[in-house]
Tab-separated table of C-alpha atoms and ligand atoms in Angstrom:
chain	number	residue	atom	x	y	z
N	684	UNK	CA	13.439	27.038	37.912
N	685	UNK	CA	11.719	23.677	38.876
N	686	UNK	CA	11.029	22.705	35.131
N	687	UNK	CA	14.577	23.546	34.497
N	688	UNK	CA	15.808	20.973	36.779
N	689	UNK	CA	13.551	18.387	35.686
N	690	UNK	CA	14.667	18.957	32.188
N	691	UNK	CA	18.173	18.792	33.256
N	692	UNK	CA	17.460	15.540	34.982
N	693	UNK	CA	15.712	13.967	32.056
N	694	UNK	CA	18.563	15.061	29.746
N	695	UNK	CA	21.028	13.439	31.903
N	696	UNK	CA	19.166	10.199	32.238
N	697	UNK	CA	18.546	10.050	28.717
N	698	UNK	CA	22.144	10.662	28.010
N	699	UNK	CA	23.301	8.120	30.624
N	700	UNK	CA	20.910	5.760	28.974
N	701	UNK	CA	22.325	6.284	25.761
N	702	UNK	CA	25.823	5.670	26.986
N	703	UNK	CA	24.966	2.303	28.522
N	704	UNK	CA	23.271	0.960	25.325
N	705	UNK	CA	24.984	2.141	21.996
N	706	UNK	CA	22.697	1.116	19.253
N	707	UNK	CA	24.661	-1.522	17.088
N	708	UNK	CA	24.317	0.691	14.015
N	709	UNK	CA	25.565	3.668	15.772
N	710	UNK	CA	28.509	1.564	17.440
N	711	UNK	CA	29.895	0.356	14.120
N	712	UNK	CA	29.306	4.137	12.351
N	713	UNK	CA	31.385	5.422	15.121
N	714	UNK	CA	34.182	2.916	15.193
N	715	UNK	CA	34.289	3.054	11.310
N	716	UNK	CA	34.560	6.644	11.562
N	717	UNK	CA	37.196	6.582	14.033
N	718	UNK	CA	39.209	4.161	12.173
N	719	UNK	CA	38.872	6.649	8.964
N	720	UNK	CA	39.886	9.469	10.942
N	721	UNK	CA	43.251	7.549	12.050
N	722	UNK	CA	43.603	6.719	8.505
N	723	UNK	CA	43.672	10.320	7.663
N	724	UNK	CA	46.013	11.348	10.295
N	725	UNK	CA	48.383	8.322	9.212
N	726	UNK	CA	48.312	9.598	5.900
N	727	UNK	CA	49.045	13.159	6.883
N	728	UNK	CA	52.198	12.073	8.843
N	729	UNK	CA	53.317	9.934	5.888
N	730	UNK	CA	53.145	12.947	3.514
N	731	UNK	CA	55.508	14.856	5.882
N	732	UNK	CA	57.780	12.025	6.454
N	733	UNK	CA	58.127	11.576	2.583
N	734	UNK	CA	57.906	15.361	1.684
N	735	UNK	CA	58.901	18.606	3.672
N	736	UNK	CA	58.583	17.857	7.383
N	737	UNK	CA	56.192	20.339	9.241
N	738	UNK	CA	56.326	19.656	12.992
N	739	UNK	CA	53.071	21.315	13.908
N	740	UNK	CA	50.998	19.391	11.171
N	741	UNK	CA	52.645	15.980	12.438
N	742	UNK	CA	51.889	16.914	16.054
N	743	UNK	CA	48.301	17.564	15.376
N	744	UNK	CA	47.888	14.183	13.402
N	745	UNK	CA	49.708	12.460	15.990
N	746	UNK	CA	47.560	13.827	18.928
N	747	UNK	CA	44.388	12.903	16.829
N	748	UNK	CA	45.500	9.133	16.916
N	749	UNK	CA	46.428	9.306	20.455
N	750	UNK	CA	43.071	10.727	21.615
N	751	UNK	CA	41.422	7.917	19.559
N	752	UNK	CA	43.721	5.372	20.790
N	753	UNK	CA	42.845	6.516	24.270
N	754	UNK	CA	39.282	6.929	24.017
N	755	UNK	CA	38.196	3.583	25.123
N	756	UNK	CA	36.993	2.371	21.734
N	757	UNK	CA	36.247	-0.898	22.976
N	758	UNK	CA	32.989	0.394	24.076
N	759	UNK	CA	32.080	0.367	20.458
N	760	UNK	CA	32.329	-3.317	20.140
N	761	UNK	CA	29.001	-3.767	21.731
N	762	UNK	CA	27.466	-7.361	21.495
N	763	UNK	CA	25.774	-7.978	18.463
N	764	UNK	CA	28.040	-5.673	16.470
N	765	UNK	CA	29.746	-8.467	14.813
N	766	UNK	CA	27.464	-8.294	12.083
N	767	UNK	CA	25.382	-5.095	10.699
N	768	UNK	CA	25.873	-2.066	8.805
N	769	UNK	CA	27.197	1.197	9.938
N	770	UNK	CA	28.574	3.233	6.757
N	771	UNK	CA	29.072	0.184	5.121
N	772	UNK	CA	28.789	-3.643	6.063
N	773	UNK	CA	31.033	-4.081	9.079
N	774	UNK	CA	34.361	-5.852	8.530
N	775	UNK	CA	35.032	-7.010	12.163
N	776	UNK	CA	35.671	-10.884	12.700
N	777	UNK	CA	33.547	-12.379	15.264
N	778	UNK	CA	36.764	-13.694	16.789
N	779	UNK	CA	37.470	-10.034	18.054
N	780	UNK	CA	34.520	-10.590	20.424
N	781	UNK	CA	35.714	-13.884	22.038
N	782	UNK	CA	39.457	-13.608	21.730
N	783	UNK	CA	39.610	-11.550	24.865
N	784	UNK	CA	43.380	-11.164	26.167
N	785	UNK	CA	44.878	-11.753	22.478
N	786	UNK	CA	42.759	-8.770	21.452
N	787	UNK	CA	43.473	-6.850	24.702
N	788	UNK	CA	47.452	-7.225	24.118
N	789	UNK	CA	46.867	-5.938	20.571
N	790	UNK	CA	44.927	-3.135	21.521
N	791	UNK	CA	47.543	-2.450	24.304
N	792	UNK	CA	50.286	-2.482	21.945
N	793	UNK	CA	48.531	-0.139	19.612
N	794	UNK	CA	47.892	2.438	22.512
N	795	UNK	CA	51.429	2.370	23.628
N	796	UNK	CA	52.589	2.790	20.020
N	797	UNK	CA	49.867	5.879	19.547
N	798	UNK	CA	51.324	7.381	22.893
N	799	UNK	CA	54.939	7.051	21.724
N	800	UNK	CA	54.477	8.558	18.364
N	801	UNK	CA	52.468	11.707	19.944
N	802	UNK	CA	55.774	11.989	22.241
N	803	UNK	CA	58.214	12.097	19.652
N	804	UNK	CA	56.132	14.237	17.414
N	805	UNK	CA	56.023	16.914	20.031
N	806	UNK	CA	59.793	16.714	20.090
N	807	UNK	CA	59.931	17.298	16.075
N	808	UNK	CA	62.585	14.707	15.800
N	809	UNK	CA	61.796	13.708	12.024
N	810	UNK	CA	63.631	10.247	12.282
N	811	UNK	CA	62.140	9.031	15.496
N	812	UNK	CA	58.913	9.991	14.187
N	813	UNK	CA	59.445	7.828	11.265
N	814	UNK	CA	60.263	4.988	13.350
N	815	UNK	CA	57.291	5.415	15.883
N	816	UNK	CA	55.185	5.837	12.747
N	817	UNK	CA	56.442	2.499	11.407
N	818	UNK	CA	55.688	0.551	14.820
N	819	UNK	CA	52.320	2.259	14.869
N	820	UNK	CA	51.380	1.160	11.492
N	821	UNK	CA	52.563	-2.476	12.550
N	822	UNK	CA	50.121	-2.677	15.377
N	823	UNK	CA	47.153	-1.374	12.953
N	824	UNK	CA	48.214	-4.209	10.612
N	825	UNK	CA	48.624	-6.563	13.508
N	826	UNK	CA	44.756	-6.075	14.331
N	827	UNK	CA	43.567	-5.833	10.797
N	828	UNK	CA	45.588	-9.208	9.932
N	829	UNK	CA	43.418	-11.007	12.680
N	830	UNK	CA	40.391	-9.201	13.346
N	831	UNK	CA	39.104	-7.504	10.012
N	832	UNK	CA	37.937	-9.594	7.233
N	833	UNK	CA	40.096	-9.784	3.840
N	834	UNK	CA	37.402	-7.770	2.157
W	1435	UNK	CA	78.080	-46.038	-24.744
W	1436	UNK	CA	78.551	-43.452	-22.172
W	1437	UNK	CA	78.751	-40.402	-24.720
W	1438	UNK	CA	77.476	-37.477	-22.373
W	1439	UNK	CA	78.039	-34.140	-23.860
W	1440	UNK	CA	77.610	-30.557	-22.372
W	1441	UNK	CA	75.003	-28.486	-23.721
W	1442	UNK	CA	73.763	-25.034	-22.830
W	1443	UNK	CA	70.064	-25.201	-21.291
W	1444	UNK	CA	69.545	-22.105	-19.541
W	1445	UNK	CA	70.846	-18.893	-20.886
W	1446	UNK	CA	72.280	-16.297	-18.485
W	1447	UNK	CA	69.379	-14.039	-18.584
W	1448	UNK	CA	67.071	-16.913	-17.800
W	1449	UNK	CA	69.214	-17.751	-14.875
W	1450	UNK	CA	69.620	-14.197	-13.588
W	1451	UNK	CA	65.898	-13.999	-13.825
W	1452	UNK	CA	65.223	-16.880	-11.702
W	1453	UNK	CA	67.543	-16.077	-8.950
W	1454	UNK	CA	66.755	-12.351	-8.670
W	1455	UNK	CA	63.154	-13.403	-8.890
W	1456	UNK	CA	63.664	-15.681	-5.824
W	1457	UNK	CA	65.413	-13.162	-3.848
W	1458	UNK	CA	62.719	-10.621	-4.607
W	1459	UNK	CA	59.585	-12.527	-3.947
W	1460	UNK	CA	61.255	-13.696	-0.643
W	1461	UNK	CA	61.567	-9.993	0.239
W	1462	UNK	CA	58.096	-9.358	-0.820
W	1463	UNK	CA	56.390	-12.120	1.309
W	1464	UNK	CA	58.469	-10.631	4.309
W	1465	UNK	CA	57.888	-6.980	3.735
W	1466	UNK	CA	54.008	-7.943	3.050
W	1467	UNK	CA	53.882	-9.954	6.100
W	1468	UNK	CA	55.613	-7.517	8.406
W	1469	UNK	CA	54.256	-4.209	7.156
W	1470	UNK	CA	55.199	-1.094	9.036
W	1471	UNK	CA	57.477	1.073	7.115
W	1472	UNK	CA	58.718	-2.048	5.280
W	1473	UNK	CA	55.697	-1.693	3.256
W	1474	UNK	CA	57.195	1.048	1.198
W	1475	UNK	CA	59.945	-1.462	0.223
W	1476	UNK	CA	57.213	-3.938	-0.748
W	1477	UNK	CA	56.084	-1.418	-3.335
W	1478	UNK	CA	59.721	-1.029	-4.615
W	1479	UNK	CA	60.548	-4.571	-4.669
W	1480	UNK	CA	56.880	-5.322	-6.257
W	1481	UNK	CA	57.842	-2.960	-9.079
W	1482	UNK	CA	61.173	-4.787	-9.626
W	1483	UNK	CA	59.261	-8.120	-9.788
W	1484	UNK	CA	56.900	-6.577	-12.339
W	1485	UNK	CA	60.082	-5.851	-14.514
W	1486	UNK	CA	61.499	-9.247	-13.886
W	1487	UNK	CA	58.291	-11.091	-15.001
W	1488	UNK	CA	57.743	-8.863	-18.007
W	1489	UNK	CA	61.391	-9.328	-19.164
W	1490	UNK	CA	60.631	-13.138	-18.783
W	1491	UNK	CA	57.560	-13.061	-20.737
W	1492	UNK	CA	59.204	-11.317	-23.666
W	1493	UNK	CA	62.181	-13.555	-23.287
W	1494	UNK	CA	59.832	-16.573	-23.635
W	1495	UNK	CA	59.293	-15.492	-27.188
W	1496	UNK	CA	62.807	-13.992	-28.174
W	1497	UNK	CA	65.309	-15.848	-25.747
W	1498	UNK	CA	67.249	-18.874	-26.351
W	1499	UNK	CA	65.814	-22.470	-27.262
W	1500	UNK	CA	64.854	-23.685	-24.044
W	1501	UNK	CA	63.576	-20.268	-22.574
W	1502	UNK	CA	61.022	-20.080	-25.283
W	1503	UNK	CA	57.253	-20.798	-24.138
W	1504	UNK	CA	56.349	-22.641	-27.644
W	1505	UNK	CA	59.300	-24.931	-26.943
W	1506	UNK	CA	58.094	-26.175	-23.614
W	1507	UNK	CA	54.117	-25.633	-23.914
W	1508	UNK	CA	52.740	-28.704	-22.551
W	1509	UNK	CA	50.799	-30.250	-25.553
W	1510	UNK	CA	48.868	-33.372	-25.028
W	1511	UNK	CA	51.167	-35.333	-27.030
W	1512	UNK	CA	54.209	-34.402	-25.024
W	1513	UNK	CA	52.365	-35.025	-21.795
W	1514	UNK	CA	51.404	-38.559	-22.996
W	1515	UNK	CA	55.141	-39.150	-24.077
W	1516	UNK	CA	56.128	-37.836	-20.667
W	1517	UNK	CA	53.529	-40.026	-18.817
W	1518	UNK	CA	54.713	-43.050	-20.767
W	1519	UNK	CA	58.436	-42.464	-19.239
W	1520	UNK	CA	59.490	-41.541	-22.825
W	1521	UNK	CA	60.796	-38.008	-22.275
W	1522	UNK	CA	64.229	-37.279	-22.831
W	1523	UNK	CA	64.558	-33.875	-24.181
W	1524	UNK	CA	66.624	-31.285	-22.109
W	1525	UNK	CA	64.614	-28.088	-20.833
W	1526	UNK	CA	61.381	-28.035	-19.085
W	1527	UNK	CA	59.432	-31.328	-19.033
W	1528	UNK	CA	55.449	-31.120	-19.607
W	1529	UNK	CA	54.957	-31.175	-15.845
W	1530	UNK	CA	57.643	-28.627	-15.095
W	1531	UNK	CA	56.247	-26.541	-17.772
W	1532	UNK	CA	52.887	-26.486	-15.949
W	1533	UNK	CA	54.841	-25.342	-12.818
W	1534	UNK	CA	56.319	-22.413	-14.748
W	1535	UNK	CA	52.957	-21.097	-16.468
W	1536	UNK	CA	51.246	-21.545	-12.940
W	1537	UNK	CA	54.027	-19.696	-11.175
W	1538	UNK	CA	54.198	-16.985	-13.615
W	1539	UNK	CA	50.411	-16.686	-13.669
W	1540	UNK	CA	49.801	-16.131	-9.929
W	1541	UNK	CA	52.942	-13.746	-9.969
W	1542	UNK	CA	51.144	-11.673	-12.376
W	1543	UNK	CA	47.766	-11.900	-10.513
W	1544	UNK	CA	49.603	-10.644	-7.407
W	1545	UNK	CA	51.434	-7.815	-9.249
W	1546	UNK	CA	48.071	-6.506	-10.899
W	1547	UNK	CA	46.308	-6.608	-7.759
W	1548	UNK	CA	49.174	-5.252	-5.665
W	1549	UNK	CA	49.473	-2.193	-8.014
W	1550	UNK	CA	45.993	-1.063	-6.958
W	1551	UNK	CA	45.854	-2.416	-3.500
W	1552	UNK	CA	45.899	-0.276	-0.448
W	1553	UNK	CA	46.728	-1.123	3.463
W	1554	UNK	CA	44.334	1.153	4.993
W	1555	UNK	CA	47.070	2.443	7.123
W	1556	UNK	CA	49.127	4.840	4.821
W	1557	UNK	CA	50.225	2.857	1.875
W	1558	UNK	CA	48.383	2.494	-1.923
W	1559	UNK	CA	50.043	0.780	-4.782
W	1560	UNK	CA	50.860	3.120	-7.484
W	1561	UNK	CA	48.024	2.921	-9.564
W	1562	UNK	CA	45.472	3.091	-6.785
W	1563	UNK	CA	43.949	6.179	-8.311
W	1564	UNK	CA	42.939	4.489	-11.565
W	1565	UNK	CA	40.408	2.239	-9.793
W	1566	UNK	CA	39.184	3.887	-6.727
W	1567	UNK	CA	38.432	2.849	-3.144
W	1568	UNK	CA	35.799	-0.200	-3.393
W	1569	UNK	CA	37.761	-1.910	-6.391
W	1570	UNK	CA	40.816	-1.388	-4.437
W	1571	UNK	CA	39.646	-2.922	-1.501
W	1572	UNK	CA	38.499	-5.945	-3.398
W	1573	UNK	CA	42.141	-6.364	-5.049
W	1574	UNK	CA	43.479	-6.073	-1.671
W	1575	UNK	CA	41.411	-8.986	-0.383
W	1576	UNK	CA	42.295	-10.910	-3.672
W	1577	UNK	CA	46.098	-10.030	-3.235
W	1578	UNK	CA	45.994	-11.389	0.359
W	1579	UNK	CA	44.338	-14.508	-0.567
W	1580	UNK	CA	46.558	-15.516	-3.856
W	1581	UNK	CA	49.753	-14.961	-1.584
W	1582	UNK	CA	48.712	-18.384	-0.083
W	1583	UNK	CA	48.316	-19.803	-3.556
W	1584	UNK	CA	51.758	-18.402	-4.585
W	1585	UNK	CA	53.476	-19.970	-1.503
W	1586	UNK	CA	51.842	-23.391	-1.952
W	1587	UNK	CA	53.114	-23.377	-5.652
W	1588	UNK	CA	56.789	-22.401	-4.302
W	1589	UNK	CA	56.582	-25.407	-1.992
W	1590	UNK	CA	55.347	-27.569	-4.741
W	1591	UNK	CA	58.158	-26.137	-6.879
W	1592	UNK	CA	60.578	-26.930	-4.360
W	1593	UNK	CA	59.262	-30.507	-3.639
W	1594	UNK	CA	59.408	-31.363	-7.392
W	1595	UNK	CA	63.154	-30.449	-7.294
W	1596	UNK	CA	63.972	-32.263	-4.176
W	1597	UNK	CA	61.998	-35.276	-5.503
W	1598	UNK	CA	64.187	-35.045	-8.930
W	1599	UNK	CA	67.503	-34.772	-6.899
W	1600	UNK	CA	66.967	-37.624	-4.484
W	1601	UNK	CA	64.566	-40.078	-6.322
W	1602	UNK	CA	65.381	-39.812	-10.096
W	1603	UNK	CA	68.989	-38.791	-9.292
W	1604	UNK	CA	68.642	-35.680	-11.559
W	1605	UNK	CA	70.125	-32.511	-10.255
W	1606	UNK	CA	68.212	-29.654	-11.666
W	1607	UNK	CA	69.625	-26.825	-9.466
W	1608	UNK	CA	73.235	-27.004	-11.115
W	1609	UNK	CA	72.011	-26.054	-14.657
W	1610	UNK	CA	69.885	-23.430	-13.264
W	1611	UNK	CA	73.021	-21.753	-11.695
W	1612	UNK	CA	75.693	-23.129	-14.213
W	1613	UNK	CA	73.684	-23.003	-17.306
W	1614	UNK	CA	74.954	-26.220	-18.770
W	1615	UNK	CA	73.916	-29.791	-18.335
W	1616	UNK	CA	75.482	-33.061	-19.326
W	1617	UNK	CA	73.126	-35.095	-21.611
W	1618	UNK	CA	73.108	-37.890	-23.754
W	1619	UNK	CA	71.315	-36.477	-26.496
W	1620	UNK	CA	69.842	-32.991	-27.478
W	1621	UNK	CA	71.085	-29.654	-28.975
W	1622	UNK	CA	72.573	-26.512	-27.087
W	1623	UNK	CA	70.539	-23.681	-26.640
W	1624	UNK	CA	70.533	-20.985	-29.381
W	1625	UNK	CA	69.209	-17.466	-30.247
W	1626	UNK	CA	68.405	-14.873	-27.592
W	1627	UNK	CA	71.409	-12.593	-28.978
W	1628	UNK	CA	72.234	-8.987	-27.876
W	1629	UNK	CA	69.551	-7.724	-29.793
W	1630	UNK	CA	66.851	-9.754	-28.120
W	1631	UNK	CA	68.150	-8.901	-24.808
W	1632	UNK	CA	67.981	-5.111	-25.504
W	1633	UNK	CA	64.372	-5.510	-26.840
W	1634	UNK	CA	63.222	-7.465	-23.750
W	1635	UNK	CA	65.154	-5.046	-21.382
W	1636	UNK	CA	63.478	-2.045	-23.082
W	1637	UNK	CA	59.948	-3.663	-22.757
W	1638	UNK	CA	60.700	-4.385	-19.182
W	1639	UNK	CA	61.659	-1.057	-18.305
W	1640	UNK	CA	58.556	0.402	-20.123
W	1641	UNK	CA	56.440	-1.867	-18.094
W	1642	UNK	CA	57.944	-0.811	-15.005
W	1643	UNK	CA	57.516	2.774	-15.806
W	1644	UNK	CA	53.969	2.397	-16.681
W	1645	UNK	CA	53.032	0.544	-13.587
W	1646	UNK	CA	54.989	3.110	-11.254
W	1647	UNK	CA	52.181	5.619	-12.095
W	1648	UNK	CA	54.766	8.633	-12.233
W	1649	UNK	CA	52.939	9.459	-15.575
W	1650	UNK	CA	49.321	9.803	-13.794
W	1651	UNK	CA	48.470	13.651	-13.772
W	1652	UNK	CA	49.142	15.116	-10.499
W	1653	UNK	CA	46.085	16.236	-8.794
W	1654	UNK	CA	45.770	20.045	-9.870
W	1655	UNK	CA	47.444	22.438	-7.298
W	1656	UNK	CA	44.858	24.410	-5.390
W	1657	UNK	CA	44.966	28.027	-6.483
W	1658	UNK	CA	47.363	30.033	-4.530
W	1659	UNK	CA	44.653	32.414	-3.469
W	1660	UNK	CA	42.327	29.991	-2.212
W	1661	UNK	CA	43.090	28.331	1.240
W	1662	UNK	CA	41.527	25.902	3.400
W	1663	UNK	CA	40.378	27.221	6.864
W	1664	UNK	CA	43.156	27.573	9.321
W	1665	UNK	CA	41.204	25.757	12.041
Q	2568	HEM	C1	54.923	-11.022	-6.639
Q	2568	HEM	C2	54.677	-9.965	-6.171
Q	2568	HEM	C3	54.099	-9.706	-4.752
Q	2568	HEM	C4	53.952	-10.495	-3.669
Q	2568	HEM	C5	54.572	-11.838	-3.601
Q	2568	HEM	C6	53.185	-9.947	-2.538
Q	2568	HEM	C7	52.974	-10.370	-1.398
Q	2568	HEM	C8	52.306	-9.799	-0.349
Q	2568	HEM	C9	52.027	-10.338	0.994
Q	2568	HEM	C10	52.691	-11.589	1.369
Q	2568	HEM	C11	51.429	-9.663	1.782
Q	2568	HEM	C12	50.678	-9.434	3.235
Q	2568	HEM	C13	49.196	-10.165	2.968
Q	2568	HEM	C14	48.925	-10.734	4.621
Q	2568	HEM	O1	49.394	-9.912	5.371
Q	2568	HEM	O2	48.122	-11.544	4.643
Q	2568	HEM	C15	51.254	-8.445	0.812
Q	2568	HEM	C16	50.327	-7.263	1.137
Q	2568	HEM	C17	50.201	-6.162	0.470
Q	2568	HEM	N1	50.858	-5.882	-0.630
Q	2568	HEM	FE1	51.692	-7.128	-2.095
Q	2568	HEM	N2	52.803	-8.547	-3.140
Q	2568	HEM	C18	53.286	-8.403	-4.413
Q	2568	HEM	C19	53.256	-7.519	-5.014
Q	2568	HEM	C20	52.719	-6.427	-4.640
Q	2568	HEM	C21	52.878	-4.903	-5.647
Q	2568	HEM	C22	53.692	-4.650	-6.616
Q	2568	HEM	C23	52.428	-4.246	-4.781
Q	2568	HEM	C24	51.982	-2.557	-4.932
Q	2568	HEM	C25	52.823	-1.869	-5.084
Q	2568	HEM	C26	51.543	-4.770	-3.442
Q	2568	HEM	C27	50.878	-4.076	-2.585
Q	2568	HEM	C28	50.837	-4.632	-1.251
Q	2568	HEM	C29	49.894	-3.987	-0.141
Q	2568	HEM	C30	49.141	-2.508	-0.188
Q	2568	HEM	C31	49.716	-5.094	0.831
Q	2568	HEM	C32	48.728	-4.811	2.354
Q	2568	HEM	C33	47.701	-5.411	2.410
Q	2568	HEM	C34	47.239	-5.599	3.647
Q	2568	HEM	O3	47.604	-5.459	4.740
Q	2568	HEM	O4	45.765	-5.439	3.679
Q	2568	HEM	N3	52.220	-5.980	-3.483
Q	2568	HEM	N4	51.695	-8.704	-0.335
Q	2569	HEM	C1	60.489	-17.641	-4.553
Q	2569	HEM	C2	60.634	-18.669	-5.092
Q	2569	HEM	C3	60.753	-19.344	-6.530
Q	2569	HEM	C4	60.139	-18.895	-7.461
Q	2569	HEM	C5	58.984	-17.954	-7.718
Q	2569	HEM	C6	60.608	-19.663	-8.678
Q	2569	HEM	C7	60.122	-19.604	-9.811
Q	2569	HEM	C8	60.573	-20.333	-11.126
Q	2569	HEM	C9	60.164	-20.150	-12.427
Q	2569	HEM	C10	59.335	-19.110	-12.835
Q	2569	HEM	C11	60.867	-21.157	-13.142
Q	2569	HEM	C12	60.864	-21.094	-14.794
Q	2569	HEM	C13	62.199	-20.547	-15.229
Q	2569	HEM	C14	62.005	-20.285	-16.462
Q	2569	HEM	O1	61.789	-21.072	-17.474
Q	2569	HEM	O2	62.360	-18.951	-16.689
Q	2569	HEM	C15	61.768	-21.798	-12.222
Q	2569	HEM	C16	62.571	-22.962	-12.572
Q	2569	HEM	C17	63.528	-23.581	-11.871
Q	2569	HEM	N1	63.666	-23.101	-10.396
Q	2569	HEM	FE1	62.501	-21.900	-9.236
Q	2569	HEM	N2	61.562	-20.477	-8.190
Q	2569	HEM	C18	61.832	-20.367	-6.895
Q	2569	HEM	C19	62.550	-20.795	-5.826
Q	2569	HEM	C20	63.614	-21.735	-6.380
Q	2569	HEM	C21	64.610	-22.429	-5.561
Q	2569	HEM	C22	64.825	-22.011	-3.986
Q	2569	HEM	C23	65.272	-23.346	-6.259
Q	2569	HEM	C24	66.477	-24.183	-5.985
Q	2569	HEM	C25	66.692	-24.682	-4.786
Q	2569	HEM	C26	64.742	-23.342	-7.723
Q	2569	HEM	C27	65.212	-23.967	-8.657
Q	2569	HEM	C28	64.454	-24.126	-9.796
Q	2569	HEM	C29	64.969	-24.777	-10.939
Q	2569	HEM	C30	66.274	-25.901	-10.865
Q	2569	HEM	C31	64.418	-24.750	-12.239
Q	2569	HEM	C32	64.406	-25.278	-13.419
Q	2569	HEM	C33	63.570	-26.379	-13.538
Q	2569	HEM	C34	63.662	-27.418	-14.646
Q	2569	HEM	O3	64.818	-27.853	-14.825
Q	2569	HEM	O4	62.783	-27.693	-15.235
Q	2569	HEM	N3	63.654	-22.467	-7.806
Q	2569	HEM	N4	61.533	-21.306	-11.002
C-alpha cells in the first residue's frame, strides 16, 4: 500500500517535472506534429468542400483543429527552441519569441477562426463552412508569412 | 520635313497578351498575398498566365515583325548604337528588350515553381505530385522570394515608361493600346497571320493542359472490399 503511494507520488513529480520543462527537441517535434495534424484536417475539409460534402467528416476535422488551437500550443515555444531539430530542422523565426503582442494577436485570431469553423461545421451548413475555412486558412498563412522561414 | 507616317508596331495579339497579362499578374499577386480561399483562384489565374506566356513565346517566333524575339534581341552592335543615341527604329529598343526578356524570364520561373508549390494549409500546385514534399517546399520558398524580383522589375518597367513619357516626350503606352505609332522612318509590322495565330493558340492550350495536371494518373481507388478502420 505504502509503496504504491510512493510510486504514485514519484510518478506525479516526474510528470510535473516533465511538464515544467519540455525538452527543446520534444517541443519542436510536438508542435510540428500538431501543425501537420491540422494540415491533415484542413485537407480533409477542403476535400469535402470541393467534392461531396459529408457533415460528420467535416465536423471531426474541425473539432481536431479547434482542440489543437485551444490546447495552449504556446507552451511548445520553450526558450531555446528557436533553433534545433524535431522531426526536421525547425522553421520558426526567432521573431516569434520576441514579438509578444503581435504573435498574441495572430494566435488569438487563429483561435477565434478555429472556434468559428467548429461551430459552423456542427451546423452542417456547407457554404458557411467554406467561408469559415477560408478565414481560418488566412490566419494560418498570416502566422506562416511572418514567423516561419521561407524554406 | 515633317513627314510622319502611321505604322503598325504592336499587332493585336501582342496587345491583348500584354493587357491580359497585366490584369492576371495583378490578380496573382493579390490572391497570393491574401491567401485563404483565394488561393484556389491563384492556381487558376496562374494557369491562365502560363497560357499567355507560352503564347507569347511562340508569337516571338511566328508573330509579326516587332513581336519577334530575333528582331529585338539586344546584340552588342545594337546596344552600342543605342548608347550613342543613334537608335531610331520602331519596336523595342535594346534596353526595352532586356526588360522584356527579364520580365518573361522571371514570370516563367514563377510559373514553374508555382506549379509544384504548396501552402502547407490546403492547396498544392497541380504538378505537386511529380516532385514530392521536399522539392515542393524548396520551390515554394523560391516562389515567394522571386515574387519580389518580379515586382521590382514591374516597378522598373513602369518607371521607364514614365521616363519616356515625361523626359523623352515619347508616349509608349498609346502604341501598346492602339497598335500604331507615328514615326519618321520604319516599316509597318508584317506577318503573324491567321495560321500563325492558330498555331500559337494551340501550343498555348496544350501547355495549359500539360500544366493543369489533369492527365496525371489518379491514385488507384482502394479496392471496395478493403476499408480503413471506422474509428
Ligand atoms: C506569374 C505567376 C505567379 C505569380 C506572380 C505568383 C505570385 C505569388 C505571390 C505574390 C504569392 C504570395 C507569396 C508571399 O506571401 O510571400 C504566391 C504564393 C503562392 N503561389 Fe503563386 N504566383 C504565380 C504563379 C503561381 C502558379 C502557377 C501557382 C500554382 C498553380 C502558384 C502557387 C502558389 C502557392 C501554393 C503559393 C503559397 C505559398 C505560401 O503561402 O507559402 N503560383 N504566389
Ligand atoms: C503586371 C504588370 C506588367 C507586366 C508583367 C508587363 C509586361 C510587359 C512585357 C512582357 C512587355 C513586352 C511586350 C511584348 O513584346 O510582347 C511589355 C511591354 C510594354 N508594357 Fe508592360 N507590363 C506590365 C504593366 C504595364 C503597365 C501598367 C503599362 C502602362 C501603363 C505597361 C506598358 C507597356 C508598354 C508601353 C510596353 C511596350 C514597351 C515598348 O514600347 O518598348 N506595362 N510589358
